[in-house]
Every structure is written in C-alpha cells, then in structure tokens.
PDB file of N, CA and C in Angstrom:
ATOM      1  N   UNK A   1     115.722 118.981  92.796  1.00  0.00           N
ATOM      2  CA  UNK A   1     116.803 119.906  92.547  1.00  0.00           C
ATOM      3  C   UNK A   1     117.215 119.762  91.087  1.00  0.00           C
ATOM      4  N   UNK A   2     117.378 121.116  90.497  1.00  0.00           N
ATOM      5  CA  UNK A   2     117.844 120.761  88.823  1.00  0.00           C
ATOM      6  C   UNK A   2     117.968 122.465  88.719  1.00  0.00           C
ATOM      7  N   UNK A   3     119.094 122.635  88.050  1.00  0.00           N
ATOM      8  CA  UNK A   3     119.191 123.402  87.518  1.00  0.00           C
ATOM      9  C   UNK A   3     119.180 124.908  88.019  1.00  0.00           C
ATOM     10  N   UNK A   4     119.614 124.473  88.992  1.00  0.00           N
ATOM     11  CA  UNK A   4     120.293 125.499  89.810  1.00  0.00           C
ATOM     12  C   UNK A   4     118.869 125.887  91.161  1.00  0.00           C
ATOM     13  N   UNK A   5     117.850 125.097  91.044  1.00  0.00           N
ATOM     14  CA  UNK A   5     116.450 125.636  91.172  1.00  0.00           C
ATOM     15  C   UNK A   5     116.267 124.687  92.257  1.00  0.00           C
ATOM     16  N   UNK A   6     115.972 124.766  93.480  1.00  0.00           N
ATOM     17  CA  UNK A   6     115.035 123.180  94.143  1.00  0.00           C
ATOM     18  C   UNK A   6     113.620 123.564  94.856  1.00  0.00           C
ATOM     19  N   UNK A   7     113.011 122.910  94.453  1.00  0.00           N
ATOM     20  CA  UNK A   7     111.657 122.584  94.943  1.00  0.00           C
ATOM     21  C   UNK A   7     111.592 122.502  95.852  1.00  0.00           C
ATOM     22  N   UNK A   8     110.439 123.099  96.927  1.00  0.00           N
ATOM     23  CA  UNK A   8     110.266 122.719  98.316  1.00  0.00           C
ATOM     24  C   UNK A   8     108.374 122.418  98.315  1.00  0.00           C
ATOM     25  N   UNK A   9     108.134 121.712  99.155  1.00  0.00           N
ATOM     26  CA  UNK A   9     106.729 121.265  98.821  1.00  0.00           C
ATOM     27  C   UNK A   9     106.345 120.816 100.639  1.00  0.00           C
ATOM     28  N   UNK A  10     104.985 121.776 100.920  1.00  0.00           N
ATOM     29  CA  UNK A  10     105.018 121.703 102.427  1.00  0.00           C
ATOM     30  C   UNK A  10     103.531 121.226 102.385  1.00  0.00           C
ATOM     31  N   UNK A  11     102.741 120.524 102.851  1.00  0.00           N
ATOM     32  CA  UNK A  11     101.421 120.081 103.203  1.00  0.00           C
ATOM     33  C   UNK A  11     101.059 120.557 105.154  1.00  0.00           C
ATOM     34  N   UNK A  12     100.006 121.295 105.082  1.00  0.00           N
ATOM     35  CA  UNK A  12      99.700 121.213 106.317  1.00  0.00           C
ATOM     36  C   UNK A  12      98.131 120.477 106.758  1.00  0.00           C
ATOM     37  N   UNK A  13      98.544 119.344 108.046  1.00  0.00           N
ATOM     38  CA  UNK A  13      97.097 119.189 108.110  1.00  0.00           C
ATOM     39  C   UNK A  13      96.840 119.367 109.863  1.00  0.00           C
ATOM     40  N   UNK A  14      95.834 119.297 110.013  1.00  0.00           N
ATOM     41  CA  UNK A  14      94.990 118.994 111.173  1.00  0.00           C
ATOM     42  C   UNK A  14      95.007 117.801 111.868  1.00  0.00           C
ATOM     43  N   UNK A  15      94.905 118.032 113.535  1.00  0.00           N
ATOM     44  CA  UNK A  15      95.402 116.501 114.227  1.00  0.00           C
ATOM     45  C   UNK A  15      94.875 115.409 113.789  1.00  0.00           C
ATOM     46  N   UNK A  16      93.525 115.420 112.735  1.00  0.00           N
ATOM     47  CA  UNK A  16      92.789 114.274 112.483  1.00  0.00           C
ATOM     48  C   UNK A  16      93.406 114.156 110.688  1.00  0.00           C
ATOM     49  N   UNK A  17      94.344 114.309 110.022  1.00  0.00           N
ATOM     50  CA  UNK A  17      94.964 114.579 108.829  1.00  0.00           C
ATOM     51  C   UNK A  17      94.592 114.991 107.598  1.00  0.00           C
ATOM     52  N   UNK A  18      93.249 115.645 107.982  1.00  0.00           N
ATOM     53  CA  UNK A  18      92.900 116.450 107.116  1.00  0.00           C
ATOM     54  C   UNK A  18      93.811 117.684 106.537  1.00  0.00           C
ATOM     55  N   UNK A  19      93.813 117.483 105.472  1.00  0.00           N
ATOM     56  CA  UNK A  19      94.716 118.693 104.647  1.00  0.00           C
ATOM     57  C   UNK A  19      93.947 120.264 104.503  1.00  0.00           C
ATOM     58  N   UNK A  20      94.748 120.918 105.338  1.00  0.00           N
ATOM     59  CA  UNK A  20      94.161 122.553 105.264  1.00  0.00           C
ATOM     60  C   UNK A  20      94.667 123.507 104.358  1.00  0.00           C
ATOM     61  N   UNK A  21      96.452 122.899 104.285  1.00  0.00           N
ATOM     62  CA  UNK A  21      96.624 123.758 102.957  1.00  0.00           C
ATOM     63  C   UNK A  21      98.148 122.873 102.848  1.00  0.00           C
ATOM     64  N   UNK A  22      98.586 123.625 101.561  1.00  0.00           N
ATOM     65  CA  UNK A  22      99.742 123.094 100.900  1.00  0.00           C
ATOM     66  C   UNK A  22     100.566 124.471 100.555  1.00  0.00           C
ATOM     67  N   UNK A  23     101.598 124.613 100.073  1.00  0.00           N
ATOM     68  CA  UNK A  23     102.474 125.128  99.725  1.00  0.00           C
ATOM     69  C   UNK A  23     103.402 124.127  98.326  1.00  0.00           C
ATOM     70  N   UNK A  24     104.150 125.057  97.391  1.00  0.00           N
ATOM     71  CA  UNK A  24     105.016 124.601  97.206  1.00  0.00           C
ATOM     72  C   UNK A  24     106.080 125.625  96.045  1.00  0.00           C
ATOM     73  N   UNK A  25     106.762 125.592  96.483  1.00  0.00           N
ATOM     74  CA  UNK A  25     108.025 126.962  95.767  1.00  0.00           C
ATOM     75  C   UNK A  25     109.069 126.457  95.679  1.00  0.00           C
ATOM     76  N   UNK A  26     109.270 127.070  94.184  1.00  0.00           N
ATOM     77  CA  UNK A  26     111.080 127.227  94.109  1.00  0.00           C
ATOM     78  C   UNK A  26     112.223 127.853  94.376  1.00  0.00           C
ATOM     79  N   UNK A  27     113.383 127.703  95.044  1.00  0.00           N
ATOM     80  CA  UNK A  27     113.914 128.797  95.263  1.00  0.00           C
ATOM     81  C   UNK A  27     115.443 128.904  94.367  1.00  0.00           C
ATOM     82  N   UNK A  28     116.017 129.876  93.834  1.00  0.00           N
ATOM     83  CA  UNK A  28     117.107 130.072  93.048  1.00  0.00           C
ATOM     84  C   UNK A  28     118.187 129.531  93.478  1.00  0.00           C
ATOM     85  N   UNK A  29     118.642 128.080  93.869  1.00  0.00           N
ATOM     86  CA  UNK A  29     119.460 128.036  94.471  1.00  0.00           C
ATOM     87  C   UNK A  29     119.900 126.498  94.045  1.00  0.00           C
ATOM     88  N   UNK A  30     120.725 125.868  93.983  1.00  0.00           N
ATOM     89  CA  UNK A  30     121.070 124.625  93.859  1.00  0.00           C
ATOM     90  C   UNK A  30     121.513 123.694  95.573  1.00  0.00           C
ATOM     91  N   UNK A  31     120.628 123.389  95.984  1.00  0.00           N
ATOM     92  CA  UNK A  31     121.069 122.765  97.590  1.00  0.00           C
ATOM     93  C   UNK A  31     121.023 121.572  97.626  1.00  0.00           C
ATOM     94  N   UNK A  32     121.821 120.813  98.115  1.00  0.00           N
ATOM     95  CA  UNK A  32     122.309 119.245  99.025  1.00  0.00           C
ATOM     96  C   UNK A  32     120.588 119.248 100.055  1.00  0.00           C
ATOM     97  N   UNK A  33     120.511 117.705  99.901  1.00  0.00           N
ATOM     98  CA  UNK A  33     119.416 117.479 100.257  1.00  0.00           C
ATOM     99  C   UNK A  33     119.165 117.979 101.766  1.00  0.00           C
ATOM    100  N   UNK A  34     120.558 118.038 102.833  1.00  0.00           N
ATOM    101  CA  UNK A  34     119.901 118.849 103.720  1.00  0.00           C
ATOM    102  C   UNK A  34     120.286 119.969 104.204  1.00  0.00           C
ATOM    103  N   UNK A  35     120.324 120.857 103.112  1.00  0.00           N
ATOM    104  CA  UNK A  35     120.217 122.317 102.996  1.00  0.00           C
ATOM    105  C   UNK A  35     118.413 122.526 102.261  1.00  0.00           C
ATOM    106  N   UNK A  36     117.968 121.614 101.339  1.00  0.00           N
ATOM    107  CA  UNK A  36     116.661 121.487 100.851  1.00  0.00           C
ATOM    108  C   UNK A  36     115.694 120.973 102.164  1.00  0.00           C
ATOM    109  N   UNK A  37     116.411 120.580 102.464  1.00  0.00           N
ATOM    110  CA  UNK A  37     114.983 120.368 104.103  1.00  0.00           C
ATOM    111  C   UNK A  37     114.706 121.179 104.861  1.00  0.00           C
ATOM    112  N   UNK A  38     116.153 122.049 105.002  1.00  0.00           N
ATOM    113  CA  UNK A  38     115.838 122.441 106.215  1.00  0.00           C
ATOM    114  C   UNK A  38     115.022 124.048 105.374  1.00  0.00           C
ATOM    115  N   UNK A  39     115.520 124.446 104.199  1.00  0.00           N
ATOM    116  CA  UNK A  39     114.740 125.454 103.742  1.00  0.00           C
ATOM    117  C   UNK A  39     113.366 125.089 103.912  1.00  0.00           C
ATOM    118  N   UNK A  40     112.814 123.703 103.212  1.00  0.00           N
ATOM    119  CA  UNK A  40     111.378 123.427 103.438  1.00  0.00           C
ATOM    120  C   UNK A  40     110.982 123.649 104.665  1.00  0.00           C
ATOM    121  N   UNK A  41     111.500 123.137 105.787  1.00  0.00           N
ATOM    122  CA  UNK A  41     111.151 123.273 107.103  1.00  0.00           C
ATOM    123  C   UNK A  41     110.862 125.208 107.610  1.00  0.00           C
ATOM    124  N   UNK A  42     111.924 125.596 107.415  1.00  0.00           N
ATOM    125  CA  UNK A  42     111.594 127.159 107.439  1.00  0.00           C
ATOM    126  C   UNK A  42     110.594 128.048 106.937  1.00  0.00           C
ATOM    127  N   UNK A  43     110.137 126.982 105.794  1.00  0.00           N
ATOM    128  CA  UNK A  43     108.912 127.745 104.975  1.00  0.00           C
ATOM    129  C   UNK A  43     107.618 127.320 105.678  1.00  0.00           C
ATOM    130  N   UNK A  44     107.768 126.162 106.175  1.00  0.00           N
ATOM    131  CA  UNK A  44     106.629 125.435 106.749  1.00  0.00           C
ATOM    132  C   UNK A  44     106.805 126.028 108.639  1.00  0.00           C
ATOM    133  N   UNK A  45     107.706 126.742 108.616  1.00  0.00           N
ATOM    134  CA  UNK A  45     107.556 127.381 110.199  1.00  0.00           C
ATOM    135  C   UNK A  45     106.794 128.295 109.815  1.00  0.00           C
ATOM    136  N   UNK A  46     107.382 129.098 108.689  1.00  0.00           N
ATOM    137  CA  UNK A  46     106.908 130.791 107.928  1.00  0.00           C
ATOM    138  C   UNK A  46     105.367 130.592 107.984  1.00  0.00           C
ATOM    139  N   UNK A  47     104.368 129.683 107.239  1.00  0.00           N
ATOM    140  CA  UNK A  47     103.381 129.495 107.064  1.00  0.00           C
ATOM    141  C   UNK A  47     102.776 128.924 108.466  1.00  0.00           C
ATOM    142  N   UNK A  48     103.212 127.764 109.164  1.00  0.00           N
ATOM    143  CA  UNK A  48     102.358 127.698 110.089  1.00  0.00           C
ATOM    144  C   UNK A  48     102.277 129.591 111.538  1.00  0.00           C
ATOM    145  N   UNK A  49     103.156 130.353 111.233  1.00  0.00           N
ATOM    146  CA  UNK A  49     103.281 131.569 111.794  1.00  0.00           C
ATOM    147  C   UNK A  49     102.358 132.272 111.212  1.00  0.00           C
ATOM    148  N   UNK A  50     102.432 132.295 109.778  1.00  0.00           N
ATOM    149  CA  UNK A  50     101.250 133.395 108.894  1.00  0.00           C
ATOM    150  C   UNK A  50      99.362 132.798 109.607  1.00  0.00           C
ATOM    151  N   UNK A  51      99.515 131.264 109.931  1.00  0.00           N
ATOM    152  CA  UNK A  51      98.015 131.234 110.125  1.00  0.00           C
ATOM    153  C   UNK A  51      97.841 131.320 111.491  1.00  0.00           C
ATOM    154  N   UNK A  52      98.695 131.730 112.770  1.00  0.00           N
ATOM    155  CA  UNK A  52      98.626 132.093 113.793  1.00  0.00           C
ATOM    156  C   UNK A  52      98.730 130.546 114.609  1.00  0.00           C
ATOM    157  N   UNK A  53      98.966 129.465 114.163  1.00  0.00           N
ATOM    158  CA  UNK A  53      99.072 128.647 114.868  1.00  0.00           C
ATOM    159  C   UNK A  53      99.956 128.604 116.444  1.00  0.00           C
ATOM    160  N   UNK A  54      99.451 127.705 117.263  1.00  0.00           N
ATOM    161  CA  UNK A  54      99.733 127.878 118.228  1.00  0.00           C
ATOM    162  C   UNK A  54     100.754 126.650 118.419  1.00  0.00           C
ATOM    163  N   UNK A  55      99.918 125.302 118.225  1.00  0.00           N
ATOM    164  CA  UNK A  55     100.647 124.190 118.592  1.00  0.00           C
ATOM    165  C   UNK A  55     100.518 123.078 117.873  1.00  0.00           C
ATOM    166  N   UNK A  56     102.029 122.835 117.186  1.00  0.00           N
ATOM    167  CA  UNK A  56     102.442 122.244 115.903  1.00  0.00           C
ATOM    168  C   UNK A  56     103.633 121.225 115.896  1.00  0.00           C
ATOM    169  N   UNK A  57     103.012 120.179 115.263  1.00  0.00           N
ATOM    170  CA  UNK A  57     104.115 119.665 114.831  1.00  0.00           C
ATOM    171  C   UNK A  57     104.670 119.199 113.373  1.00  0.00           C
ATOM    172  N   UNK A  58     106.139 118.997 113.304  1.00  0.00           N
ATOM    173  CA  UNK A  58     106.777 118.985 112.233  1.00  0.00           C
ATOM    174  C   UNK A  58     107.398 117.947 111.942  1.00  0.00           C
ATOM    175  N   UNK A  59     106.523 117.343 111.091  1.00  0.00           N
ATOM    176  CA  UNK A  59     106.689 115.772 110.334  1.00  0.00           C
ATOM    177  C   UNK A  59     107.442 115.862 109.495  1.00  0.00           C
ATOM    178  N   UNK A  60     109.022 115.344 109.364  1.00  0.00           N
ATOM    179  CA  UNK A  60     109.725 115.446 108.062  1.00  0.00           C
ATOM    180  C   UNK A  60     110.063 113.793 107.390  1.00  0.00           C
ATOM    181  N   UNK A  61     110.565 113.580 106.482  1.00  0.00           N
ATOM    182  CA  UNK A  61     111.239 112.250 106.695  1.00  0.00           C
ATOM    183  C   UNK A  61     112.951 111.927 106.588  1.00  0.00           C
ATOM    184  N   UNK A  62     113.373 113.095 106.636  1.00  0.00           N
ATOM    185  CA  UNK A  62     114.617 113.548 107.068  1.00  0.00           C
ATOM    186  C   UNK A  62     115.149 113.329 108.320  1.00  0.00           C
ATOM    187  N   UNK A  63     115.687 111.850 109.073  1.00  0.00           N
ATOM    188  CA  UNK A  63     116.103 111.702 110.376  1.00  0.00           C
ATOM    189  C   UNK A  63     117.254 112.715 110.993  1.00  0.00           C
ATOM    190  N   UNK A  64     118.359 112.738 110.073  1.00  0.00           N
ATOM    191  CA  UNK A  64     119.199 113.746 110.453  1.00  0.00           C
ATOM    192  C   UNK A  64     118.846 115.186 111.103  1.00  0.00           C
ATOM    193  N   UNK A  65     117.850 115.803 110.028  1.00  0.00           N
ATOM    194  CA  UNK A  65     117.027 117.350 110.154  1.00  0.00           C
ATOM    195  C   UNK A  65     116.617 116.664 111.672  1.00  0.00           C
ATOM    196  N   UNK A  66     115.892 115.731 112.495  1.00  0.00           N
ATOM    197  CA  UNK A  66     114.745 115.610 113.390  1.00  0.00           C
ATOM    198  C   UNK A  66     115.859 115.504 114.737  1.00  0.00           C
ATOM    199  N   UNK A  67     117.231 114.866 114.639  1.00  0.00           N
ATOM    200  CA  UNK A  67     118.265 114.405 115.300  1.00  0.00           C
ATOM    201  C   UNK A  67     118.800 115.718 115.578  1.00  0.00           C
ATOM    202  N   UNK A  68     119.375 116.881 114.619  1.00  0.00           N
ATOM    203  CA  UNK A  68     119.404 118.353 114.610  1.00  0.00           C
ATOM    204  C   UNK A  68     119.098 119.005 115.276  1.00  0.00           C
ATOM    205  N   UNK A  69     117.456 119.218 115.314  1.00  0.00           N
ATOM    206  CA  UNK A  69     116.531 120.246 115.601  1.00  0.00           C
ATOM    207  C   UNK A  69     116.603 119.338 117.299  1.00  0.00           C
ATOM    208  N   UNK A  70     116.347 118.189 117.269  1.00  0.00           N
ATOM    209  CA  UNK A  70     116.128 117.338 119.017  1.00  0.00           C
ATOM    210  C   UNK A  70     116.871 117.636 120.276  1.00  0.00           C
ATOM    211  N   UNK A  71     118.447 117.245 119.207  1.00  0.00           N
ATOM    212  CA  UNK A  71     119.649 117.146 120.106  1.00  0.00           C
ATOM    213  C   UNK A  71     120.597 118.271 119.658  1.00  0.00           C
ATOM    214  N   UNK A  72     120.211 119.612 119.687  1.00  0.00           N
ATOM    215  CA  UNK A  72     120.769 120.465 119.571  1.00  0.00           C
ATOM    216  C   UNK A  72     121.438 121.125 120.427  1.00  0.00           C
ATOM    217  N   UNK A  73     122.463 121.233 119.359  1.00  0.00           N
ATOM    218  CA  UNK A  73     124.064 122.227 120.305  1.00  0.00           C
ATOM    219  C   UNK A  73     124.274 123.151 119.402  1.00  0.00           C
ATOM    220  N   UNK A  74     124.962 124.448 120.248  1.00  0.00           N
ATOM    221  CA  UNK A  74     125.528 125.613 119.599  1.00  0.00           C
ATOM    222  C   UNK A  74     126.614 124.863 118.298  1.00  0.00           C
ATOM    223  N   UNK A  75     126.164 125.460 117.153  1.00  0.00           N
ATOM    224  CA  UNK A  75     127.342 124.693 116.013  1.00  0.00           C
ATOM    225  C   UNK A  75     127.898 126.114 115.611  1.00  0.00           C
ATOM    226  N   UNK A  76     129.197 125.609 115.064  1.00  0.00           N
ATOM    227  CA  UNK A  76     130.048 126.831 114.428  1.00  0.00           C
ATOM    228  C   UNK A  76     129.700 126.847 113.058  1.00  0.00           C
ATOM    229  N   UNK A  77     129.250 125.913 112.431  1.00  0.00           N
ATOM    230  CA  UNK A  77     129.231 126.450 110.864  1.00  0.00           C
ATOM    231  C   UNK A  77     128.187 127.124 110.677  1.00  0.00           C
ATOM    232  N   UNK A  78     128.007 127.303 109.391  1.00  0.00           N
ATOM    233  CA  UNK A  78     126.641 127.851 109.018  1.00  0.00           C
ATOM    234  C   UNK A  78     125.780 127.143 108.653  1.00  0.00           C
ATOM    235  N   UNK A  79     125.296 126.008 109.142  1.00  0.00           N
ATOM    236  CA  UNK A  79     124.145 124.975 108.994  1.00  0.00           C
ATOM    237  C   UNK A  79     123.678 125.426 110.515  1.00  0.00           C
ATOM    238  N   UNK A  80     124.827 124.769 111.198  1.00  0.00           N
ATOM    239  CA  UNK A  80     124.362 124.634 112.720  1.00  0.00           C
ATOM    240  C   UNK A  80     123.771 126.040 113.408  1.00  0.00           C
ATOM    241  N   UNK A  81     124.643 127.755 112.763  1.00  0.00           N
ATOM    242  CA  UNK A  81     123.669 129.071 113.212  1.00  0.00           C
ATOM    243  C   UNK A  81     122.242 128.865 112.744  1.00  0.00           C
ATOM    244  N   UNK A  82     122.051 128.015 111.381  1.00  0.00           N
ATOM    245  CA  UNK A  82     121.010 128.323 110.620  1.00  0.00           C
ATOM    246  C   UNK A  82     119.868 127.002 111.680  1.00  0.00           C
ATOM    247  N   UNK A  83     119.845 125.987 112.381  1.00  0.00           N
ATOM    248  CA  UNK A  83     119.651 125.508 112.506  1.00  0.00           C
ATOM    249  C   UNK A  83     118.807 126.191 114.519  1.00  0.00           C
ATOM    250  N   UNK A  84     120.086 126.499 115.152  1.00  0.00           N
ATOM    251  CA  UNK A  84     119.791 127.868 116.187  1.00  0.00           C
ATOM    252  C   UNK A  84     118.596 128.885 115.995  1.00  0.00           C
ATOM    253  N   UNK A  85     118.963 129.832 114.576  1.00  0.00           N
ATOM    254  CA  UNK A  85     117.678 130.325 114.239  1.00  0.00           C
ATOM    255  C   UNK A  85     116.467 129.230 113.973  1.00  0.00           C
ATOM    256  N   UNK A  86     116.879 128.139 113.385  1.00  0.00           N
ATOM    257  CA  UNK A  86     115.289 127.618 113.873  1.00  0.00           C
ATOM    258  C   UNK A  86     114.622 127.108 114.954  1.00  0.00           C
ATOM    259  N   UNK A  87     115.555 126.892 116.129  1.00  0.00           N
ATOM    260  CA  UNK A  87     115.205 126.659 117.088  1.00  0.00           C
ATOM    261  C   UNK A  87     114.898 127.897 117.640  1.00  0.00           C
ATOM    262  N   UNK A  88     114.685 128.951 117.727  1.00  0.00           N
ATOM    263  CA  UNK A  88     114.672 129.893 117.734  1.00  0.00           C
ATOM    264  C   UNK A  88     112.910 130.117 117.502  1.00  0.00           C
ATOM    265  N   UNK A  89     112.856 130.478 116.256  1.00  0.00           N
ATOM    266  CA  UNK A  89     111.696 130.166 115.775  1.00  0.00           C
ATOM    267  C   UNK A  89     110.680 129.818 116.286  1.00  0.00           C
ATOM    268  N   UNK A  90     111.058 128.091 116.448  1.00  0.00           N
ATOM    269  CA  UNK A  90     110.357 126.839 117.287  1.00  0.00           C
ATOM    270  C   UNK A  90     109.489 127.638 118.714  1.00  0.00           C
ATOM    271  N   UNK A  91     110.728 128.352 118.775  1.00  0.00           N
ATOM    272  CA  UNK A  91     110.326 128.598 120.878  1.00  0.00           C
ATOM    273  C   UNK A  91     108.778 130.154 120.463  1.00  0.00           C
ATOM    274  N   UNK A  92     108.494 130.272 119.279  1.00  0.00           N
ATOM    275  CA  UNK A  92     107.512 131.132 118.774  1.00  0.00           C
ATOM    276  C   UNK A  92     106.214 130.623 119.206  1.00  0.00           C
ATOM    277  N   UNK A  93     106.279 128.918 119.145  1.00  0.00           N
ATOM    278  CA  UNK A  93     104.916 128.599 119.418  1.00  0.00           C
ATOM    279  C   UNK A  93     104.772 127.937 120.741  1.00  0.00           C
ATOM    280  N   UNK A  94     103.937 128.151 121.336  1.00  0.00           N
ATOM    281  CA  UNK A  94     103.475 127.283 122.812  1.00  0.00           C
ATOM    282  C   UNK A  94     103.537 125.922 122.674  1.00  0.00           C
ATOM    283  N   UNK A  95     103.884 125.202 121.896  1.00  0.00           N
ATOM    284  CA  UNK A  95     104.085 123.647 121.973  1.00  0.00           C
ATOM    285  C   UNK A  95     104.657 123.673 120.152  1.00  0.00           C
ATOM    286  N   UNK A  96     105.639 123.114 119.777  1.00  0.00           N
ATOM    287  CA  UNK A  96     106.542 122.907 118.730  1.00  0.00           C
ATOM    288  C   UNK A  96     107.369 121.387 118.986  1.00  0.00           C
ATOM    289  N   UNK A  97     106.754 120.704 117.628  1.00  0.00           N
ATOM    290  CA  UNK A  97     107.927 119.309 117.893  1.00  0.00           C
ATOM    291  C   UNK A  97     108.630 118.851 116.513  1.00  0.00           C
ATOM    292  N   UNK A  98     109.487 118.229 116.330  1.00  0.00           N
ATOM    293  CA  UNK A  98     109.932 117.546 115.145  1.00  0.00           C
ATOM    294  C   UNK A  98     109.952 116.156 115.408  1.00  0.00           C
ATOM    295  N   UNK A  99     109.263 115.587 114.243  1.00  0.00           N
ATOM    296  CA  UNK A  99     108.986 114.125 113.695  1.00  0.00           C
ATOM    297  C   UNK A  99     109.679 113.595 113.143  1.00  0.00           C
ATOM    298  N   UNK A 100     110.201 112.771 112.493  1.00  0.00           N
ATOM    299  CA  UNK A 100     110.452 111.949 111.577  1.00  0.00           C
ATOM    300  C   UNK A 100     109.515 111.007 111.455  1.00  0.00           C
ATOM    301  N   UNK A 101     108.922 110.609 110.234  1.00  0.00           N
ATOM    302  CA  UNK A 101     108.126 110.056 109.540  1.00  0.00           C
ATOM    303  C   UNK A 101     108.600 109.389 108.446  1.00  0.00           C
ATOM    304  N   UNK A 102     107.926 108.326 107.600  1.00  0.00           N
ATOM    305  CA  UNK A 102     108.794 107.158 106.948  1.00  0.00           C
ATOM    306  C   UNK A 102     107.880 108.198 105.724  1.00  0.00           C
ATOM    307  N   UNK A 103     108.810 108.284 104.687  1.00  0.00           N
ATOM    308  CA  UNK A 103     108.296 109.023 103.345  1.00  0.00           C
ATOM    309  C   UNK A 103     106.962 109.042 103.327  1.00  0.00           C
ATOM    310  N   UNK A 104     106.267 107.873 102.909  1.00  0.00           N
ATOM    311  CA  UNK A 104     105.175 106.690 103.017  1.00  0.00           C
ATOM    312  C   UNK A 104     104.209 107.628 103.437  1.00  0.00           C
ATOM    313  N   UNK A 105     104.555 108.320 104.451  1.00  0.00           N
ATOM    314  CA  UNK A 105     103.407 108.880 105.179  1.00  0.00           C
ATOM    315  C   UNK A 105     102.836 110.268 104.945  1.00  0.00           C
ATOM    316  N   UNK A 106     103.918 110.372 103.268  1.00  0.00           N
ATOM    317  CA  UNK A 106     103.182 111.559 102.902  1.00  0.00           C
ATOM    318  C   UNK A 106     101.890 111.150 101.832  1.00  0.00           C
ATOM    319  N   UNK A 107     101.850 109.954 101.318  1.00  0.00           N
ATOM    320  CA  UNK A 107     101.039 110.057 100.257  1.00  0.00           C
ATOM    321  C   UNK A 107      99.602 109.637 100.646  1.00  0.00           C
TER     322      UNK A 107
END
C-alpha cells in the first residue's frame, strides 16, 4: 500500500502446486490490510470463475479473512455485506474452502 494505490498479487496452482497462473494489480485506493485481502480474495474468486473452475480452494495468510469467510454471520457494516457477497460468490462453485496458511507458504 503507498500512495493512495495497493497491490494485490494472486498465484493460482493445481492440487499438486504447480503454478498455472498468477495475477497481480493495482487498485486506486488506499486500504487497511483487511480491506487489501479481502479485495485480493475477490480477484482471486473473479479469476478462478473466468477459468471455469469447479472446485477450489483459498489459501490466504490472513487468519481473521479465514475466521470471516468460516464463521459467518449477517454483519451490518460494510465489511461484513461485502464479506456476504463473498460468500455468496463461494456458493458459485461445487466445492469452495478458505485456508489460512503461514506466509511461508507462499514462496
């Protein structure tokens, strides 16, 4: 995040962790780290939708985002609608999960 701008950076791989593709964009916006996740996460729904995937899961290392999306309740703010629409989303594919993963396990 800088400058009014934050980076989102999505890797997708295959059950054996082969890397099939990547992503990574900026968007005009200055966001708190989890307003920046959960955009990444949305982009990485957007894309696993564009390649027709069926059944996916979503490795973040964001525990909060994984606690969110798990143990979800109707919220009144606008994280928690925004969070609905992604559960929302989620119910797009025949099997959808969220991970948490230790950073570590991106490199």
């Amino acid at each position: 995040m800088k400058e009014n701008r934050t980076g989102l950076g999505i890797t997708l791989r295959d059950s054996d962790d082969f890397v099939l593709c990547g992503r990574a964009i900026f968007i005009d916006k200055a966001a708190n780290s989890k307003w920046a996740k959960l955009d990444t996460l949305l982009e990485g729904i957007r894309l696993a939708q564009s390649l027709n995937l069926d059944k996916v899961i979503f490795e973040m290392d964001y525990a909060c985002m994984v606690n969110y999306l798990c143990k979800y309740k109707d919220g009144i703010t606008t994280f928690g609608y925004r969070i609905k629409e992604v559960r929302e989303m989620l119910d797009s594919f025949s099997k959808a999960e969220a991970k948490w993963v230790n950073r570590g396990g991106n490199k």
